[in-house]
JSON list of C-alpha atoms in Angstrom, two decimals:
[
{"chain": "A", "resi": 1, "resn": "MET", "atom": "CA", "xyz": [-0.91, -20.36, 9.37]},
{"chain": "A", "resi": 2, "resn": "GLN", "atom": "CA", "xyz": [0.77, -18.96, 6.97]},
{"chain": "A", "resi": 3, "resn": "HIS", "atom": "CA", "xyz": [-1.40, -16.14, 6.57]},
{"chain": "A", "resi": 4, "resn": "ASP", "atom": "CA", "xyz": [-3.61, -13.23, 7.36]},
{"chain": "A", "resi": 5, "resn": "ALA", "atom": "CA", "xyz": [-6.85, -12.97, 8.12]},
{"chain": "A", "resi": 6, "resn": "HIS", "atom": "CA", "xyz": [-7.30, -9.03, 5.94]},
{"chain": "A", "resi": 7, "resn": "ALA", "atom": "CA", "xyz": [-10.69, -8.34, 4.69]},
{"chain": "A", "resi": 8, "resn": "ARG", "atom": "CA", "xyz": [-11.79, -5.24, 4.17]},
{"chain": "A", "resi": 9, "resn": "HIS", "atom": "CA", "xyz": [-11.82, -3.16, 2.08]},
{"chain": "A", "resi": 10, "resn": "ASP", "atom": "CA", "xyz": [-15.46, -1.62, 2.59]},
{"chain": "A", "resi": 11, "resn": "HIS", "atom": "CA", "xyz": [-15.88, 1.40, 0.00]},
{"chain": "A", "resi": 12, "resn": "ASP", "atom": "CA", "xyz": [-19.14, 2.91, 1.42]},
{"chain": "A", "resi": 13, "resn": "GLY", "atom": "CA", "xyz": [-20.63, 1.43, -1.19]},
{"chain": "A", "resi": 14, "resn": "HIS", "atom": "CA", "xyz": [-21.77, 4.57, -2.44]},
{"chain": "A", "resi": 15, "resn": "GLY", "atom": "CA", "xyz": [-22.84, 3.98, -6.20]},
{"chain": "A", "resi": 16, "resn": "HIS", "atom": "CA", "xyz": [-22.77, 0.79, -5.79]},
{"chain": "A", "resi": 17, "resn": "GLY", "atom": "CA", "xyz": [-26.04, -1.07, -5.86]},
{"chain": "A", "resi": 18, "resn": "HIS", "atom": "CA", "xyz": [-27.76, 2.73, -7.26]},
{"chain": "A", "resi": 19, "resn": "GLY", "atom": "CA", "xyz": [-29.57, 2.94, -9.78]},
{"chain": "A", "resi": 20, "resn": "HIS", "atom": "CA", "xyz": [-28.37, 5.31, -12.62]},
{"chain": "A", "resi": 21, "resn": "GLY", "atom": "CA", "xyz": [-32.14, 6.99, -12.90]},
{"chain": "A", "resi": 22, "resn": "GLU", "atom": "CA", "xyz": [-31.49, 8.25, -8.79]},
{"chain": "A", "resi": 23, "resn": "HIS", "atom": "CA", "xyz": [-28.71, 10.34, -10.70]},
{"chain": "A", "resi": 24, "resn": "GLU", "atom": "CA", "xyz": [-30.50, 11.49, -13.43]},
{"chain": "A", "resi": 25, "resn": "GLY", "atom": "CA", "xyz": [-29.69, 15.46, -13.17]},
{"chain": "A", "resi": 26, "resn": "HIS", "atom": "CA", "xyz": [-26.52, 15.46, -12.37]},
{"chain": "A", "resi": 27, "resn": "ALA", "atom": "CA", "xyz": [-24.15, 16.77, -15.09]},
{"chain": "A", "resi": 28, "resn": "GLY", "atom": "CA", "xyz": [-21.27, 14.83, -14.05]},
{"chain": "A", "resi": 29, "resn": "PRO", "atom": "CA", "xyz": [-18.30, 14.92, -11.13]},
{"chain": "A", "resi": 30, "resn": "ALA", "atom": "CA", "xyz": [-17.50, 18.64, -12.14]},
{"chain": "A", "resi": 31, "resn": "SER", "atom": "CA", "xyz": [-21.57, 18.94, -10.46]},
{"chain": "A", "resi": 32, "resn": "HIS", "atom": "CA", "xyz": [-20.65, 17.50, -7.36]},
{"chain": "A", "resi": 33, "resn": "SER", "atom": "CA", "xyz": [-18.16, 20.17, -5.42]},
{"chain": "A", "resi": 34, "resn": "GLY", "atom": "CA", "xyz": [-17.82, 20.88, -1.83]},
{"chain": "A", "resi": 35, "resn": "PRO", "atom": "CA", "xyz": [-18.28, 18.41, 1.01]},
{"chain": "A", "resi": 36, "resn": "GLU", "atom": "CA", "xyz": [-21.17, 17.44, 0.23]},
{"chain": "A", "resi": 37, "resn": "GLY", "atom": "CA", "xyz": [-20.46, 15.47, -2.36]},
{"chain": "A", "resi": 38, "resn": "HIS", "atom": "CA", "xyz": [-23.16, 15.09, -4.20]},
{"chain": "A", "resi": 39, "resn": "GLY", "atom": "CA", "xyz": [-25.18, 18.37, -4.87]},
{"chain": "A", "resi": 40, "resn": "GLY", "atom": "CA", "xyz": [-26.36, 17.84, -1.88]},
{"chain": "A", "resi": 41, "resn": "HIS", "atom": "CA", "xyz": [-27.80, 14.61, -1.84]},
{"chain": "A", "resi": 42, "resn": "HIS", "atom": "CA", "xyz": [-25.83, 13.84, 1.50]},
{"chain": "A", "resi": 43, "resn": "SER", "atom": "CA", "xyz": [-24.00, 16.67, 3.25]},
{"chain": "A", "resi": 44, "resn": "PRO", "atom": "CA", "xyz": [-22.15, 15.82, 6.02]},
{"chain": "A", "resi": 45, "resn": "GLY", "atom": "CA", "xyz": [-23.31, 13.66, 8.79]},
{"chain": "A", "resi": 46, "resn": "GLU", "atom": "CA", "xyz": [-26.13, 12.53, 7.09]},
{"chain": "A", "resi": 47, "resn": "ALA", "atom": "CA", "xyz": [-24.18, 9.35, 6.18]},
{"chain": "A", "resi": 48, "resn": "SER", "atom": "CA", "xyz": [-26.55, 6.22, 6.73]},
{"chain": "A", "resi": 49, "resn": "TRP", "atom": "CA", "xyz": [-25.06, 3.50, 7.77]},
{"chain": "A", "resi": 50, "resn": "SER", "atom": "CA", "xyz": [-26.13, 1.13, 4.78]},
{"chain": "A", "resi": 51, "resn": "MET", "atom": "CA", "xyz": [-24.32, 3.16, 3.24]},
{"chain": "A", "resi": 52, "resn": "ALA", "atom": "CA", "xyz": [-21.27, 2.55, 5.23]},
{"chain": "A", "resi": 53, "resn": "ALA", "atom": "CA", "xyz": [-21.66, -1.08, 5.54]},
{"chain": "A", "resi": 54, "resn": "LYS", "atom": "CA", "xyz": [-22.04, -1.04, 2.06]},
{"chain": "A", "resi": 55, "resn": "ALA", "atom": "CA", "xyz": [-18.63, 1.04, 1.82]},
{"chain": "A", "resi": 56, "resn": "THR", "atom": "CA", "xyz": [-17.01, -1.49, 3.60]},
{"chain": "A", "resi": 57, "resn": "LEU", "atom": "CA", "xyz": [-18.45, -4.86, 2.36]},
{"chain": "A", "resi": 58, "resn": "HIS", "atom": "CA", "xyz": [-16.94, -3.62, -1.22]},
{"chain": "A", "resi": 59, "resn": "CYS", "atom": "CA", "xyz": [-13.60, -3.26, 0.79]},
{"chain": "A", "resi": 60, "resn": "LEU", "atom": "CA", "xyz": [-13.85, -6.13, 2.85]},
{"chain": "A", "resi": 61, "resn": "THR", "atom": "CA", "xyz": [-14.06, -8.24, -0.35]},
{"chain": "A", "resi": 62, "resn": "GLY", "atom": "CA", "xyz": [-11.31, -6.25, -1.93]},
{"chain": "A", "resi": 63, "resn": "CYS", "atom": "CA", "xyz": [-9.48, -7.38, 1.40]},
{"chain": "A", "resi": 64, "resn": "ALA", "atom": "CA", "xyz": [-10.35, -10.86, 1.24]},
{"chain": "A", "resi": 65, "resn": "ILE", "atom": "CA", "xyz": [-9.63, -11.64, -1.49]},
{"chain": "A", "resi": 66, "resn": "GLY", "atom": "CA", "xyz": [-5.93, -9.94, -0.94]},
{"chain": "A", "resi": 67, "resn": "GLU", "atom": "CA", "xyz": [-5.12, -11.69, 2.36]},
{"chain": "A", "resi": 68, "resn": "ILE", "atom": "CA", "xyz": [-6.49, -15.44, 1.04]},
{"chain": "A", "resi": 69, "resn": "LEU", "atom": "CA", "xyz": [-4.31, -15.50, -2.36]},
{"chain": "A", "resi": 70, "resn": "GLY", "atom": "CA", "xyz": [-1.43, -14.12, -0.43]},
{"chain": "A", "resi": 71, "resn": "MET", "atom": "CA", "xyz": [-1.87, -17.02, 2.61]},
{"chain": "A", "resi": 72, "resn": "VAL", "atom": "CA", "xyz": [-2.04, -19.76, -0.58]},
{"chain": "A", "resi": 73, "resn": "VAL", "atom": "CA", "xyz": [0.40, -18.17, -2.36]},
{"chain": "A", "resi": 74, "resn": "GLY", "atom": "CA", "xyz": [2.77, -17.34, 1.09]},
{"chain": "A", "resi": 75, "resn": "THR", "atom": "CA", "xyz": [1.73, -21.17, 2.35]},
{"chain": "A", "resi": 76, "resn": "ALA", "atom": "CA", "xyz": [2.37, -22.73, -1.36]},
{"chain": "A", "resi": 77, "resn": "LEU", "atom": "CA", "xyz": [6.15, -21.50, -1.33]},
{"chain": "A", "resi": 78, "resn": "GLY", "atom": "CA", "xyz": [7.02, -22.69, 2.27]},
{"chain": "A", "resi": 79, "resn": "TRP", "atom": "CA", "xyz": [6.70, -19.32, 3.55]},
{"chain": "A", "resi": 80, "resn": "GLY", "atom": "CA", "xyz": [7.04, -18.19, 7.67]},
{"chain": "A", "resi": 81, "resn": "ASN", "atom": "CA", "xyz": [4.03, -16.19, 8.82]},
{"chain": "A", "resi": 82, "resn": "VAL", "atom": "CA", "xyz": [5.55, -12.77, 8.67]},
{"chain": "A", "resi": 83, "resn": "GLU", "atom": "CA", "xyz": [6.10, -13.47, 5.34]},
{"chain": "A", "resi": 84, "resn": "THR", "atom": "CA", "xyz": [3.08, -14.70, 4.38]},
{"chain": "A", "resi": 85, "resn": "MET", "atom": "CA", "xyz": [1.50, -12.28, 6.28]},
{"chain": "A", "resi": 86, "resn": "ILE", "atom": "CA", "xyz": [2.86, -9.57, 4.98]},
{"chain": "A", "resi": 87, "resn": "LEU", "atom": "CA", "xyz": [2.23, -11.04, 1.04]},
{"chain": "A", "resi": 88, "resn": "ALA", "atom": "CA", "xyz": [-1.77, -11.02, 2.50]},
{"chain": "A", "resi": 89, "resn": "ILE", "atom": "CA", "xyz": [-1.38, -7.73, 3.54]},
{"chain": "A", "resi": 90, "resn": "ILE", "atom": "CA", "xyz": [0.31, -5.92, 0.33]},
{"chain": "A", "resi": 91, "resn": "LEU", "atom": "CA", "xyz": [-2.16, -8.01, -1.57]},
{"chain": "A", "resi": 92, "resn": "ALA", "atom": "CA", "xyz": [-5.25, -7.29, 0.24]},
{"chain": "A", "resi": 93, "resn": "PHE", "atom": "CA", "xyz": [-4.91, -3.30, 0.05]},
{"chain": "A", "resi": 94, "resn": "PHE", "atom": "CA", "xyz": [-4.21, -4.28, -4.03]},
{"chain": "A", "resi": 95, "resn": "PHE", "atom": "CA", "xyz": [-7.30, -5.32, -4.12]},
{"chain": "A", "resi": 96, "resn": "GLY", "atom": "CA", "xyz": [-8.72, -3.54, -2.30]},
{"chain": "A", "resi": 97, "resn": "TYR", "atom": "CA", "xyz": [-8.14, -0.33, -4.41]},
{"chain": "A", "resi": 98, "resn": "ALA", "atom": "CA", "xyz": [-8.75, -1.79, -7.76]},
{"chain": "A", "resi": 99, "resn": "LEU", "atom": "CA", "xyz": [-12.38, -2.37, -6.86]},
{"chain": "A", "resi": 100, "resn": "THR", "atom": "CA", "xyz": [-12.76, 1.24, -6.67]},
{"chain": "A", "resi": 101, "resn": "LEU", "atom": "CA", "xyz": [-10.22, 1.65, -9.56]},
{"chain": "A", "resi": 102, "resn": "ARG", "atom": "CA", "xyz": [-12.65, -0.25, -11.23]},
{"chain": "A", "resi": 103, "resn": "GLY", "atom": "CA", "xyz": [-15.79, 1.26, -10.91]},
{"chain": "A", "resi": 104, "resn": "ILE", "atom": "CA", "xyz": [-14.07, 4.37, -11.08]},
{"chain": "A", "resi": 105, "resn": "LEU", "atom": "CA", "xyz": [-12.19, 4.18, -14.51]},
{"chain": "A", "resi": 106, "resn": "SER", "atom": "CA", "xyz": [-15.43, 2.90, -15.78]},
{"chain": "A", "resi": 107, "resn": "ALA", "atom": "CA", "xyz": [-16.59, 5.98, -15.27]},
{"chain": "A", "resi": 108, "resn": "GLY", "atom": "CA", "xyz": [-14.38, 7.20, -17.62]},
{"chain": "A", "resi": 109, "resn": "VAL", "atom": "CA", "xyz": [-11.90, 8.58, -14.92]},
{"chain": "A", "resi": 110, "resn": "ALA", "atom": "CA", "xyz": [-8.20, 9.25, -16.51]},
{"chain": "A", "resi": 111, "resn": "PHE", "atom": "CA", "xyz": [-6.24, 6.79, -14.47]},
{"chain": "A", "resi": 112, "resn": "ARG", "atom": "CA", "xyz": [-3.60, 9.07, -12.56]},
{"chain": "A", "resi": 113, "resn": "THR", "atom": "CA", "xyz": [-7.37, 10.99, -11.31]},
{"chain": "A", "resi": 114, "resn": "ALA", "atom": "CA", "xyz": [-9.37, 6.93, -10.29]},
{"chain": "A", "resi": 115, "resn": "PHE", "atom": "CA", "xyz": [-5.87, 6.38, -8.54]},
{"chain": "A", "resi": 116, "resn": "LYS", "atom": "CA", "xyz": [-6.02, 9.05, -6.11]},
{"chain": "A", "resi": 117, "resn": "VAL", "atom": "CA", "xyz": [-9.20, 9.09, -5.97]},
{"chain": "A", "resi": 118, "resn": "ALA", "atom": "CA", "xyz": [-9.21, 5.06, -4.75]},
{"chain": "A", "resi": 119, "resn": "LEU", "atom": "CA", "xyz": [-6.10, 5.96, -2.89]},
{"chain": "A", "resi": 120, "resn": "ALA", "atom": "CA", "xyz": [-8.46, 8.82, -0.49]},
{"chain": "A", "resi": 121, "resn": "ALA", "atom": "CA", "xyz": [-11.74, 6.67, -0.50]},
{"chain": "A", "resi": 122, "resn": "ASP", "atom": "CA", "xyz": [-10.08, 3.34, 0.84]},
{"chain": "A", "resi": 123, "resn": "THR", "atom": "CA", "xyz": [-6.38, 3.36, 2.25]},
{"chain": "A", "resi": 124, "resn": "LEU", "atom": "CA", "xyz": [-7.78, 4.28, 6.26]},
{"chain": "A", "resi": 125, "resn": "SER", "atom": "CA", "xyz": [-11.32, 1.56, 5.25]},
{"chain": "A", "resi": 126, "resn": "ILE", "atom": "CA", "xyz": [-8.46, -1.05, 4.65]},
{"chain": "A", "resi": 127, "resn": "ALA", "atom": "CA", "xyz": [-5.98, 0.14, 7.08]},
{"chain": "A", "resi": 128, "resn": "VAL", "atom": "CA", "xyz": [-8.23, -0.65, 9.49]},
{"chain": "A", "resi": 129, "resn": "MET", "atom": "CA", "xyz": [-9.74, -3.76, 8.43]},
{"chain": "A", "resi": 130, "resn": "GLU", "atom": "CA", "xyz": [-6.12, -4.96, 7.97]},
{"chain": "A", "resi": 131, "resn": "ILE", "atom": "CA", "xyz": [-5.27, -4.19, 11.76]},
{"chain": "A", "resi": 132, "resn": "ILE", "atom": "CA", "xyz": [-8.13, -5.77, 13.18]},
{"chain": "A", "resi": 133, "resn": "ASP", "atom": "CA", "xyz": [-8.61, -8.52, 10.75]},
{"chain": "A", "resi": 134, "resn": "ASN", "atom": "CA", "xyz": [-4.32, -9.40, 11.79]},
{"chain": "A", "resi": 135, "resn": "GLY", "atom": "CA", "xyz": [-4.77, -8.86, 14.88]},
{"chain": "A", "resi": 136, "resn": "VAL", "atom": "CA", "xyz": [-7.44, -11.37, 15.38]},
{"chain": "A", "resi": 137, "resn": "ILE", "atom": "CA", "xyz": [-5.57, -14.31, 13.56]},
{"chain": "A", "resi": 138, "resn": "ALA", "atom": "CA", "xyz": [-2.33, -13.30, 15.41]},
{"chain": "A", "resi": 139, "resn": "LEU", "atom": "CA", "xyz": [-3.97, -13.36, 18.82]},
{"chain": "A", "resi": 140, "resn": "TRP", "atom": "CA", "xyz": [-6.01, -16.46, 18.25]},
{"chain": "A", "resi": 141, "resn": "PRO", "atom": "CA", "xyz": [-4.62, -19.22, 19.68]},
{"chain": "A", "resi": 142, "resn": "GLY", "atom": "CA", "xyz": [-3.08, -21.89, 17.31]},
{"chain": "A", "resi": 143, "resn": "ALA", "atom": "CA", "xyz": [-4.75, -19.97, 14.33]},
{"chain": "A", "resi": 144, "resn": "MET", "atom": "CA", "xyz": [-0.71, -18.30, 13.14]},
{"chain": "A", "resi": 145, "resn": "ASP", "atom": "CA", "xyz": [0.21, -22.19, 12.89]},
{"chain": "A", "resi": 146, "resn": "ALA", "atom": "CA", "xyz": [-3.58, -23.47, 11.01]},
{"chain": "A", "resi": 147, "resn": "HIS", "atom": "CA", "xyz": [-2.98, -24.58, 7.46]},
{"chain": "A", "resi": 148, "resn": "LEU", "atom": "CA", "xyz": [-5.22, -23.57, 4.18]},
{"chain": "A", "resi": 149, "resn": "SER", "atom": "CA", "xyz": [-6.64, -27.28, 4.58]},
{"chain": "A", "resi": 150, "resn": "ASP", "atom": "CA", "xyz": [-7.78, -26.33, 9.09]},
{"chain": "A", "resi": 151, "resn": "ALA", "atom": "CA", "xyz": [-11.18, -25.70, 9.80]},
{"chain": "A", "resi": 152, "resn": "VAL", "atom": "CA", "xyz": [-9.56, -24.05, 12.57]},
{"chain": "A", "resi": 153, "resn": "PHE", "atom": "CA", "xyz": [-7.96, -21.59, 9.32]},
{"chain": "A", "resi": 154, "resn": "TRP", "atom": "CA", "xyz": [-11.09, -20.59, 8.09]},
{"chain": "A", "resi": 155, "resn": "LEU", "atom": "CA", "xyz": [-12.91, -20.19, 11.06]},
{"chain": "A", "resi": 156, "resn": "VAL", "atom": "CA", "xyz": [-10.96, -17.49, 12.25]},
{"chain": "A", "resi": 157, "resn": "LEU", "atom": "CA", "xyz": [-10.16, -16.15, 8.98]},
{"chain": "A", "resi": 158, "resn": "ALA", "atom": "CA", "xyz": [-14.21, -15.93, 9.24]},
{"chain": "A", "resi": 159, "resn": "LEU", "atom": "CA", "xyz": [-14.14, -14.25, 12.74]},
{"chain": "A", "resi": 160, "resn": "ALA", "atom": "CA", "xyz": [-11.52, -11.78, 11.93]},
{"chain": "A", "resi": 161, "resn": "LEU", "atom": "CA", "xyz": [-13.30, -10.55, 8.83]},
{"chain": "A", "resi": 162, "resn": "ALA", "atom": "CA", "xyz": [-16.63, -10.24, 10.76]},
{"chain": "A", "resi": 163, "resn": "ALA", "atom": "CA", "xyz": [-14.50, -7.97, 13.06]},
{"chain": "A", "resi": 164, "resn": "ALA", "atom": "CA", "xyz": [-13.09, -5.96, 10.69]},
{"chain": "A", "resi": 165, "resn": "PHE", "atom": "CA", "xyz": [-16.76, -4.97, 9.27]},
{"chain": "A", "resi": 166, "resn": "VAL", "atom": "CA", "xyz": [-18.76, -4.40, 12.43]},
{"chain": "A", "resi": 167, "resn": "ILE", "atom": "CA", "xyz": [-15.28, -2.04, 13.32]},
{"chain": "A", "resi": 168, "resn": "THR", "atom": "CA", "xyz": [-14.48, -0.31, 10.05]},
{"chain": "A", "resi": 169, "resn": "THR", "atom": "CA", "xyz": [-18.66, 0.57, 9.11]},
{"chain": "A", "resi": 170, "resn": "PRO", "atom": "CA", "xyz": [-18.75, 3.05, 12.33]},
{"chain": "A", "resi": 171, "resn": "VAL", "atom": "CA", "xyz": [-15.16, 4.58, 10.27]},
{"chain": "A", "resi": 172, "resn": "ASN", "atom": "CA", "xyz": [-16.89, 4.58, 6.98]},
{"chain": "A", "resi": 173, "resn": "LYS", "atom": "CA", "xyz": [-19.73, 6.00, 8.14]},
{"chain": "A", "resi": 174, "resn": "TRP", "atom": "CA", "xyz": [-18.05, 8.64, 10.23]},
{"chain": "A", "resi": 175, "resn": "MET", "atom": "CA", "xyz": [-15.94, 9.20, 6.97]},
{"chain": "A", "resi": 176, "resn": "ILE", "atom": "CA", "xyz": [-18.72, 9.73, 4.00]},
{"chain": "A", "resi": 177, "resn": "GLY", "atom": "CA", "xyz": [-20.99, 11.89, 6.83]},
{"chain": "A", "resi": 178, "resn": "ARG", "atom": "CA", "xyz": [-17.62, 14.56, 6.31]},
{"chain": "A", "resi": 179, "resn": "GLY", "atom": "CA", "xyz": [-17.45, 13.95, 2.42]},
{"chain": "A", "resi": 180, "resn": "LYS", "atom": "CA", "xyz": [-14.72, 11.34, 2.65]},
{"chain": "A", "resi": 181, "resn": "GLY", "atom": "CA", "xyz": [-13.56, 8.24, 2.09]},
{"chain": "A", "resi": 182, "resn": "HIS", "atom": "CA", "xyz": [-16.86, 6.67, -0.72]},
{"chain": "A", "resi": 183, "resn": "ALA", "atom": "CA", "xyz": [-18.64, 9.39, -0.75]},
{"chain": "A", "resi": 184, "resn": "VAL", "atom": "CA", "xyz": [-15.88, 11.30, -2.89]},
{"chain": "A", "resi": 185, "resn": "VAL", "atom": "CA", "xyz": [-16.08, 7.72, -4.67]},
{"chain": "A", "resi": 186, "resn": "HIS", "atom": "CA", "xyz": [-19.92, 8.22, -5.25]},
{"chain": "A", "resi": 187, "resn": "GLN", "atom": "CA", "xyz": [-19.55, 10.92, -7.61]},
{"chain": "A", "resi": 188, "resn": "TYR", "atom": "CA", "xyz": [-18.18, 9.09, -10.39]},
{"chain": "A", "resi": 189, "resn": "HIS", "atom": "CA", "xyz": [-20.95, 6.79, -10.24]},
{"chain": "A", "resi": 190, "resn": "HIS", "atom": "CA", "xyz": [-24.25, 7.67, -12.56]}
]
């Protein structure tokens, strides 16, 4: 299976799915100081599982796009498993960051600042997802040799992504609860 399953880029979902009305009264990112991240809305330790799951799902989406694209490209070019896996991992990070950047840039934030926020928010989440995802694929008997047209490829990829989601969600909850990860991104969503 000349591909890797990397589909996590779960960005705690902060700002995703929230209406603009619930953020009225906040002057902007400058009003969100300190580790609380949102003017006291969520102080450290108060991250919900729902918030963490939304963040994880966001990261997972970017990772899945990158991984699948990497596998398709690597397979189409006749690359080996290692080369295809490396490409899939690179693209998983790229698309994971890109999804976060899109949301921050749409809030009118300068690219340099948005890029720094995306790196801070998503790096650990994506890295954990990629380790779990690729680990499942590498250890599953026959998965590395499966082709895109094989059912086992898609089954193992789905299981790998599900495992990555389950394991990364507590990581994101911990980060959000400490004002890190998607708690940082949330201040730019209004």
